[in-house]
CSV table of C-alpha atoms in Angstrom, one decimal:
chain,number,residue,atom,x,y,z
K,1,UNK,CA,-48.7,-68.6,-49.1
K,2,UNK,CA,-46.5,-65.8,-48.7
K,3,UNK,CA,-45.0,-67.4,-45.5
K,4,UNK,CA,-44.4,-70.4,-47.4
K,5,UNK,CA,-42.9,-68.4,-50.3
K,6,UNK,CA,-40.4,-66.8,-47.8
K,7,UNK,CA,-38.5,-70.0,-47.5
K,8,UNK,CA,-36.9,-71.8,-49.8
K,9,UNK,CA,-36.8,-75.4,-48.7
K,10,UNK,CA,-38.8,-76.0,-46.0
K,11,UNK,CA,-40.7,-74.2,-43.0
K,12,UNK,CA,-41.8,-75.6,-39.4
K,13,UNK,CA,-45.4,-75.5,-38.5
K,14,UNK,CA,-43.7,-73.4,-35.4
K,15,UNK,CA,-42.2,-70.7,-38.1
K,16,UNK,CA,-45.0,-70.4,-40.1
K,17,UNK,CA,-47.2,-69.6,-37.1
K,18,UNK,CA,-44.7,-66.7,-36.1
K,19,UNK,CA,-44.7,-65.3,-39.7
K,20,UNK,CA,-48.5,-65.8,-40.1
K,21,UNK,CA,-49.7,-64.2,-36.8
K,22,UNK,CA,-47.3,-62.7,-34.9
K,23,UNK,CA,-46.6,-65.3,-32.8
K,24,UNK,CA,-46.7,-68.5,-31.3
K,25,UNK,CA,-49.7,-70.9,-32.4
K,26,UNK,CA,-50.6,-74.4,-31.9
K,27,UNK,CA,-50.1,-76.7,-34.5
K,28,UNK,CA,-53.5,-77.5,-35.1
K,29,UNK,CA,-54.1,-73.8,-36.3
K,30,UNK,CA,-51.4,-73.8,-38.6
K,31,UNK,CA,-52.6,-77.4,-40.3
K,32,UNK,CA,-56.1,-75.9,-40.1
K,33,UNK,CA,-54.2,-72.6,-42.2
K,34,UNK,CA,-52.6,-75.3,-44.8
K,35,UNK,CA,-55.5,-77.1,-44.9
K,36,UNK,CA,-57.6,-73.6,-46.5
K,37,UNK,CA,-54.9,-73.1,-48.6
K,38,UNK,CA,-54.9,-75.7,-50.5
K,39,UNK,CA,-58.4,-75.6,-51.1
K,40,UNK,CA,-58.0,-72.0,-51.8
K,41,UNK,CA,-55.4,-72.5,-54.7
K,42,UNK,CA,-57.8,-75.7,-55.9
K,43,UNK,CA,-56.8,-78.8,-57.3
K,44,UNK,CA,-54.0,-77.6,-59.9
K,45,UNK,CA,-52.0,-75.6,-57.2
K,46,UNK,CA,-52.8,-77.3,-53.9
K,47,UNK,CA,-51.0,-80.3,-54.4
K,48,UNK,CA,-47.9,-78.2,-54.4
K,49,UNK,CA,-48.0,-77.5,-50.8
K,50,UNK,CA,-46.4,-80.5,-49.2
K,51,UNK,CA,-46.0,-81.8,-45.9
K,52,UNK,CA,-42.4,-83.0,-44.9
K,53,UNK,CA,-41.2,-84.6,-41.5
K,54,UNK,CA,-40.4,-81.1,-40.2
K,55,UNK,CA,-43.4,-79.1,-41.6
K,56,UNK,CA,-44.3,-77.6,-44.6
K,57,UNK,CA,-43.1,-76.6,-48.4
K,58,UNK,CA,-43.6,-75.2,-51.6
K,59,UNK,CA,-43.0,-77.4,-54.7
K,60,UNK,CA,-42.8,-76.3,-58.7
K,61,UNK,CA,-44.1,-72.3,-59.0
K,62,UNK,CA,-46.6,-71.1,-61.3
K,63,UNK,CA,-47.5,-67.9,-62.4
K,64,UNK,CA,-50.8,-66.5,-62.0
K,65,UNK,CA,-53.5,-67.4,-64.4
K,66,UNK,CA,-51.3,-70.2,-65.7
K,67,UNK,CA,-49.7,-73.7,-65.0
């Protein structure tokens, strides 16, 4: 979430793995990463993660405890 929060249009699967780990990871453990997330923030707040041709964004915010 906070890799996400870091850019304010969009970020690449390929960014978001260097932010996240460090380093360079394979797509499929970043989707796996989104994929937790969403679940994580349930069905309210999930659907504000979006995928876009080049990878991945925030949409709307929220404050915690609210909507």
């Amino acid at each position: 979430l906070f890799a996400l929060l870091q850019h304010s249009k969009e970020a690449t699967w390929q960014e978001l793995a260097r932010i996240v780990w460090g380093k360079d990871g394979t797509k499929n453990d970043v989707e796996k990463a989104i994929q937790r997330l969403r679940e994580d923030l349930g069905p309210d707040h999930g659907v504000r993660v979006v995928t876009t041709e080049k990878g991945y964004k925030l949409i709307g915010c929220w404050a915690p405890g609210g909507s």
